[in-house]
CSV table of C-alpha atoms in Angstrom, one decimal:
chain,number,residue,atom,x,y,z
A,242,MET,CA,-0.2,0.0,0.2
A,243,THR,CA,1.2,3.7,-0.9
A,244,THR,CA,2.5,5.2,2.8
A,245,LYS,CA,0.7,8.4,3.9
A,246,THR,CA,4.0,10.0,3.2
A,247,ASN,CA,4.2,9.3,-0.6
A,248,ARG,CA,0.6,9.6,-1.0
A,249,LYS,CA,0.9,13.4,0.3
A,250,THR,CA,4.2,13.8,-1.7
A,251,PHE,CA,2.4,12.3,-4.8
A,252,GLU,CA,-0.6,15.0,-4.3
A,253,GLU,CA,2.1,17.7,-3.6
A,254,TRP,CA,3.5,16.9,-6.9
A,255,LEU,CA,0.4,16.9,-8.8
A,256,GLU,CA,-0.1,20.7,-7.9
A,257,ASP,CA,3.2,21.2,-10.6
A,258,PRO,CA,2.0,21.7,-13.8
A,259,THR,CA,4.7,19.6,-15.4
A,260,PHE,CA,4.1,16.9,-13.1
A,261,ALA,CA,0.4,16.9,-13.5
A,262,LYS,CA,0.6,17.2,-17.1
A,263,VAL,CA,3.0,14.1,-17.4
A,264,TYR,CA,0.8,11.8,-15.0
A,265,GLN,CA,-2.3,12.7,-17.3
A,266,ALA,CA,-0.4,11.5,-20.3
A,267,VAL,CA,0.5,8.3,-18.5
A,268,ILE,CA,-3.1,7.7,-17.5
A,269,ARG,CA,-4.4,8.1,-21.2
A,270,LYS,CA,-1.4,5.7,-22.3
A,271,ILE,CA,-2.9,3.1,-20.0
A,272,ALA,CA,-6.6,4.2,-20.8
A,273,LEU,CA,-5.8,2.5,-24.4
A,274,ARG,CA,-4.4,-0.7,-23.3
A,275,ASP,CA,-3.0,-2.5,-20.5
A,276,ARG,CA,1.1,-1.6,-20.0
A,277,THR,CA,3.8,-3.0,-18.0
A,278,ARG,CA,5.9,-1.2,-15.4
A,279,HIS,CA,8.7,-1.2,-17.6
A,280,GLU,CA,6.9,0.3,-20.6
A,281,ILE,CA,5.8,3.3,-18.4
A,282,LEU,CA,9.0,3.6,-17.1
A,283,VAL,CA,10.6,3.7,-20.2
A,284,TYR,CA,8.2,6.0,-21.3
A,285,LEU,CA,8.5,8.4,-18.3
A,286,HIS,CA,12.5,8.3,-19.2
A,287,GLU,CA,12.1,8.7,-23.0
A,288,HIS,CA,9.2,11.8,-23.1
A,289,SER,CA,9.5,13.5,-20.2
A,290,GLU,CA,11.9,15.6,-18.2
A,291,LEU,CA,11.0,14.1,-14.8
A,292,THR,CA,13.5,13.3,-12.1
A,293,ASN,CA,14.0,9.5,-11.3
A,294,PRO,CA,12.3,10.0,-7.9
A,295,GLN,CA,9.4,11.8,-9.7
A,296,ILE,CA,9.3,9.3,-12.4
A,297,ASP,CA,9.4,6.2,-9.4
A,298,LEU,CA,6.8,7.8,-7.2
A,299,ILE,CA,4.1,7.8,-10.7
A,300,VAL,CA,5.1,4.5,-11.1
A,301,LYS,CA,4.0,3.5,-7.3
A,302,HIS,CA,1.1,5.2,-7.5
A,303,LEU,CA,-0.1,3.6,-10.3
A,304,THR,CA,1.1,0.2,-9.4
A,305,ASP,CA,-0.7,0.6,-5.5
A,306,LYS,CA,-3.8,1.6,-7.3
A,307,GLY,CA,-3.8,-1.3,-9.5
A,308,TYR,CA,-3.3,0.8,-13.0
A,309,LEU,CA,-0.3,-1.3,-13.3
A,310,ASP,CA,0.0,-4.7,-12.6
A,311,ASP,CA,2.5,-7.2,-14.5
A,312,ARG,CA,0.9,-10.1,-13.3
A,313,ARG,CA,-2.5,-9.1,-14.6
A,314,TYR,CA,-0.7,-7.8,-17.9
A,315,THR,CA,1.1,-11.3,-18.3
A,316,GLU,CA,-2.0,-13.6,-17.9
A,317,SER,CA,-3.9,-11.4,-20.4
A,318,GLU,CA,-1.4,-11.2,-23.0
A,319,VAL,CA,-0.4,-15.1,-22.8
A,320,ARG,CA,-4.4,-15.8,-23.3
A,321,ARG,CA,-4.5,-13.4,-26.4
A,322,GLN,CA,-1.0,-15.1,-27.7
A,323,LYS,CA,-2.4,-18.4,-27.3
A,324,GLU,CA,-5.4,-17.0,-29.0
A,325,VAL,CA,-3.4,-16.2,-32.3
A,326,LEU,CA,-1.5,-19.0,-32.3
A,327,TRP,CA,1.7,-18.2,-31.1
A,328,GLY,CA,4.2,-20.9,-29.8
A,329,HIS,CA,5.9,-20.9,-26.3
A,330,HIS,CA,8.9,-19.4,-27.4
A,331,LYS,CA,7.4,-16.5,-29.1
A,332,ARG,CA,5.2,-15.5,-26.1
A,333,ALA,CA,8.1,-15.7,-23.9
A,334,GLN,CA,10.3,-13.4,-26.4
A,335,ALA,CA,7.5,-11.1,-26.4
A,336,LEU,CA,6.7,-11.0,-23.1
A,337,SER,CA,10.5,-10.8,-21.9
A,338,ALA,CA,10.5,-7.2,-24.5
A,339,LYS,CA,8.0,-5.7,-22.2
A,340,GLY,CA,9.9,-6.3,-19.1
A,341,ILE,CA,8.1,-9.3,-17.9
A,342,LYS,CA,10.5,-11.0,-15.3
A,343,PRO,CA,12.0,-14.6,-16.2
A,344,GLU,CA,10.2,-16.2,-12.9
A,345,MET,CA,6.5,-14.8,-14.0
A,346,ILE,CA,6.9,-15.5,-17.7
A,347,ALA,CA,7.5,-19.5,-16.4
A,348,ALA,CA,4.8,-19.0,-14.0
A,349,HIS,CA,2.3,-18.5,-17.0
A,350,ASN,CA,3.5,-19.5,-20.5
A,351,GLY,CA,3.1,-23.5,-19.6
A,352,ARG,CA,5.8,-25.6,-21.0
A,353,PRO,CA,6.9,-25.9,-24.2
A,354,ASP,CA,6.0,-29.8,-24.9
A,355,SER,CA,2.7,-29.4,-23.4
A,356,ASP,CA,-0.1,-31.1,-24.5
A,357,GLU,CA,-2.2,-27.6,-25.3
A,358,GLU,CA,1.2,-26.6,-27.3
A,359,LEU,CA,1.0,-29.5,-28.9
A,360,GLN,CA,-2.7,-28.7,-29.7
A,361,LEU,CA,-1.8,-25.1,-30.6
A,362,ALA,CA,0.7,-26.5,-33.1
A,363,LYS,CA,-1.8,-28.6,-34.7
A,364,THR,CA,-4.0,-26.3,-35.5
A,365,LEU,CA,-1.6,-24.2,-36.7
A,366,ALA,CA,-0.2,-26.5,-39.2
A,367,GLN,CA,-3.8,-27.3,-40.4
A,368,LYS,CA,-4.5,-23.6,-41.1
A,369,ARG,CA,-1.1,-23.0,-42.8
A,370,LEU,CA,-1.2,-26.6,-44.7
A,371,VAL,CA,-4.2,-25.1,-46.9
A,372,GLY,CA,-2.3,-22.5,-48.3
A,373,ILE,CA,0.6,-24.5,-49.5
A,374,ARG,CA,0.6,-25.7,-52.8
A,375,GLY,CA,2.2,-26.5,-55.5
A,376,LYS,CA,5.0,-28.6,-53.5
A,377,SER,CA,6.1,-32.1,-53.0
A,378,VAL,CA,4.9,-33.6,-49.9
A,379,ARG,CA,8.3,-33.5,-48.4
A,380,SER,CA,8.6,-29.8,-49.1
A,381,THR,CA,5.6,-29.3,-47.6
A,382,HIS,CA,6.4,-31.1,-44.7
A,383,GLN,CA,9.6,-28.8,-44.6
A,384,LYS,CA,7.4,-25.7,-45.4
A,385,LEU,CA,5.3,-26.7,-42.4
A,386,GLN,CA,8.3,-27.0,-39.8
A,387,GLN,CA,9.6,-23.7,-40.5
A,388,LEU,CA,6.5,-22.0,-40.3
A,389,LEU,CA,5.9,-23.6,-37.0
A,390,ILE,CA,9.4,-23.0,-35.5
A,391,SER,CA,9.0,-19.3,-36.6
A,392,ALA,CA,6.0,-19.0,-35.2
A,393,GLY,CA,7.7,-20.3,-32.0
A,394,PHE,CA,6.7,-23.6,-31.3
A,395,ASP,CA,9.4,-26.0,-29.7
A,396,PHE,CA,10.8,-29.0,-31.6
A,397,ALA,CA,9.2,-31.2,-29.2
A,398,VAL,CA,5.6,-30.2,-30.6
A,399,VAL,CA,6.4,-29.7,-34.2
A,400,GLY,CA,7.4,-33.0,-35.3
A,401,PRO,CA,4.4,-34.7,-33.5
A,402,ALA,CA,2.0,-31.7,-34.4
A,403,ILE,CA,3.2,-32.3,-38.5
A,404,GLU,CA,2.8,-35.9,-38.4
A,405,THR,CA,-0.9,-35.7,-37.5
A,406,LEU,CA,-1.5,-34.5,-41.1
A,407,THR,CA,-2.6,-36.5,-43.6
A,408,PHE,CA,-1.2,-34.3,-46.6
A,409,GLU,CA,-3.5,-36.1,-48.8
A,410,SER,CA,-3.8,-33.1,-51.4
A,411,ALA,CA,-0.1,-32.9,-51.6
A,412,LYS,CA,0.0,-37.0,-52.5
A,413,ALA,CA,-2.9,-36.9,-54.7
A,414,ASN,CA,-1.2,-34.3,-57.0
A,415,GLU,CA,2.1,-35.2,-56.5
A,416,GLY,CA,2.8,-37.0,-60.0
A,417,GLU,CA,1.2,-33.9,-61.7
A,418,LEU,CA,3.1,-31.5,-59.8
A,419,CYS,CA,6.6,-33.4,-60.7
A,420,GLN,CA,5.5,-33.8,-64.3
A,421,ALA,CA,5.1,-29.8,-64.3
A,422,ALA,CA,8.4,-29.4,-62.3
A,423,ALA,CA,10.2,-31.9,-64.7
A,424,LEU,CA,9.1,-29.7,-67.6
A,425,LYS,CA,10.2,-26.6,-66.3
A,426,ALA,CA,13.7,-28.2,-65.5
A,427,TYR,CA,14.1,-29.4,-68.9
A,428,ARG,CA,13.2,-26.4,-70.7
A,429,LYS,CA,15.8,-24.5,-67.7
A,430,TYR,CA,18.4,-26.9,-68.5
A,431,SER,CA,18.3,-28.2,-72.2
A,432,SER,CA,20.1,-25.6,-73.8
A,433,LYS,CA,23.2,-26.3,-72.1
A,434,HIS,CA,22.8,-29.9,-71.0
A,435,HIS,CA,21.6,-33.2,-73.5
A,436,GLY,CA,21.2,-36.6,-73.2
A,437,TRP,CA,22.4,-38.1,-69.8
A,438,ALA,CA,23.6,-35.0,-68.6
A,439,LEU,CA,20.5,-33.5,-69.3
A,440,ARG,CA,18.3,-36.2,-67.6
A,441,ASP,CA,20.8,-36.4,-64.5
A,442,ARG,CA,20.2,-32.7,-63.9
A,443,CYS,CA,16.4,-32.7,-64.2
A,444,PHE,CA,16.6,-35.7,-61.7
A,445,ARG,CA,18.5,-33.8,-59.5
A,446,ALA,CA,16.5,-30.8,-59.3
A,447,LEU,CA,13.4,-32.6,-58.9
A,448,ALA,CA,15.0,-34.3,-56.0
A,449,GLN,CA,16.1,-31.1,-54.3
A,450,GLN,CA,12.1,-30.0,-54.8
A,451,GLY,CA,11.3,-33.0,-52.1
A,452,TYR,CA,9.9,-35.4,-55.1
A,453,PRO,CA,10.3,-39.3,-54.4
A,454,ALA,CA,13.1,-40.7,-56.7
A,455,ASP,CA,10.1,-43.3,-57.8
A,456,THR,CA,7.9,-40.8,-58.7
A,457,ILE,CA,10.9,-38.7,-60.4
A,458,ARG,CA,11.9,-41.8,-62.5
A,459,SER,CA,8.6,-42.3,-63.9
A,460,VAL,CA,8.3,-39.2,-64.8
A,461,LEU,CA,11.4,-39.1,-66.4
A,462,ASP,CA,10.9,-42.5,-68.3
A,463,GLU,CA,8.1,-40.7,-69.9
A,464,MET,CA,10.2,-37.8,-71.4
A,465,GLU,CA,12.7,-37.8,-74.1
A,466,PHE,CA,16.8,-37.5,-73.2
A,467,ASN,CA,18.0,-38.2,-76.9
A,468,ASP,CA,17.9,-42.3,-76.6
A,469,VAL,CA,19.8,-42.0,-73.2
A,470,SER,CA,19.6,-45.0,-71.1
A,471,SER,CA,18.4,-44.2,-67.8
A,472,GLU,CA,20.7,-45.2,-64.8
A,473,HIS,CA,18.4,-43.1,-62.4
């Protein structure tokens, strides 16, 4: 609780126009959305000419009144971050950037390998899978892995989350996609390569895109490479 002495000191300072103007600016800032103690401290140091004791007094007053509450902020922010499918590490990084202490983050952010975290990763993977088109199954798998990691999910849940997906659409279209990719590779390399060298270059290009060797061989066998015998 704010002591009587500090409460009186704060009230006295409110009679100072400069102090009062800064305090009202902070109140308006907090009214827009919840802030952390760290955010307000940084704001006051960067946007006012108040002394350190004056700044500390404002922050203490706001904390005592319940206008600043890092625990409340953390709980609310973690809920919001989970709603938009942020992973454990991304949530922790964002909270740390707002000045939330590590022990408070740990208390509210959960474990990176929890069942809830796995479910969040599954949901995001399913949503992103719909938007990935024109890629092999392996490339689709790799793309999803990159997306989940960049969203802050731990390796412990990324693999299991992706493994729950069926990739039915990608599997069904893989032959056609491989054919299109093979024709593209043929056009790209046929000016410099011929015969076996051209087939080999096309094979390696398709393998790099994640197509299975059997599918590549089947597609290339339907193409003409100047009477070359296929080793691939």
